[in-house]
Amino acid sequence: MTRPLYQCWTKATSCESGIPRRSLNWMFARRAWFKVFEDRIECGNWSIPFAQVIGGTVYRAKQLFVPVTILELRTAKSCYQFGFNPWASPVERLPIQFPEQFVSLRNSLFSIVVRLLAVGLVLYSILKM
């Protein structure tokens, strides 16, 4: 078995595409090692050969003032998004160049409802005192 050229911890989903957003899909996203090999990427039981990659984008965003990187890879069959911590640098290790986009993370309806419920509970507990 060959050793990866680079590996780091990631959070990944194949249920999102386009500009990244906070959503239920990310809440239940896969947590696994993102491994870069000469001919492919592996993440858990996903193996994505570079020959099958037809496009991708590197999204740069901030989450609570912390810079994050989201790599989107598209194949003919699927779209994968990988979220990386600020200290990880897998994009520089990939043999394919992808365009970069600086974005603000969007919120899904689920994310907005959860935040409103949390604020409501805090306000309720304060007013109940």
Steps between C-alpha positions, in 0.01 A plus 500: 500500500638841407534776753304822447689810386294701749224435748292708736172473685191618315126526515345396167164469330373386164158659563594864428619685193570860411581772750537335842233553762427398856252215476377173641719322244811648661374410848493133399802523268767235493804561720804321364858529379536684169788325324672627187674238285670545163195383308204545735346640818361275770263598778363214704369249245487761220773470239499777240752451216630831361420366150129508592500858634329728245504818707531655838526817703692604808275710721660723763273621780498601864307333775490714813810690378689174442608441139382172350554332165235293322611296200230397256579220255261405220496172312249384239304318772545702821597825664710491816577781744783476752534749787848564643634667812714813456828315566436235233636564151388216271418721201868579445575125484248421223629443145200689359456878525152625594360854492465669840195688615471708817146457635282552803350182637129488436238356736243235412144525628584232757798702626290816535223316690752344742658840569161663557400220739828543692450876531137442605606258773759745633247785503239278666741394775602864561139623516398212724744609773 
